[in-house]
Amino acid sequence: MADEVSQRADRLLSLWSELSMLHVALGGACACGTGGISLRLDDFELDIVGYLEDNGLRSGIAEVIDFFSDLQKAGMPSQPLRQILEDARNDQLSAAVAEWLLPKLEKTLRSFAELHGPKARG
């Protein structure tokens, strides 16, 4: 199980590394990239972790609640999503936390990839 979690986390870490470097145009920007506001996807990292944290604290699963409570107490690292995935890859998350967290994170990152990944640009 630990090896499977590690491999899954490694794949997600690779996906996040690719996605985090991409830019998203917001506002009135045209296809040529001029005008409007451009953000890198890593600007959404805290939002993604905040979403997971909110759901985790309401999950009813003691280990997941403890994980996010401890994360709050310790303070958010500068790259929390990357840190969580590295912890999962290095078998530093409990099985219950990894089992709850990784599928949600995978769904979120795959959604970002579908919307903003290289293939989405045509």
Phi, psi and omega in degrees: 000317181298322180293320178296316178298316180299316179294318180296315178297321179297317177298317180292323177296319177296316179298314180297320179300318178292313183292321187297341180272348182284156178250148177238127177273131177241158176082217188267025182289143176267180183296339181283350177092003179268150179077175178069193182242138178240128178240148170277151181297335178292347174294343179267002185303313180295326178294318179297313180294322177297319177298313179297318180298314180301314179292323179295319180292339178257007187289335184081004179257114188307315182294324179290316177300315179298320180301310183286328175296317178295322178297318177298314182296320182285341185089145184288127175295166184295330176231076189296323181294314177299319181295317179299316180293322177293321176298319178295317180297326182265017176059039179255006174252146176294159180300320181295319180292313180298318181296324179280317191281313188298318178297322179292319179293321178298315179299317180295312182292322178294324176296315176301318181297318180294321182280324191233357183290172182304322181291332180291341182276354176087000000 
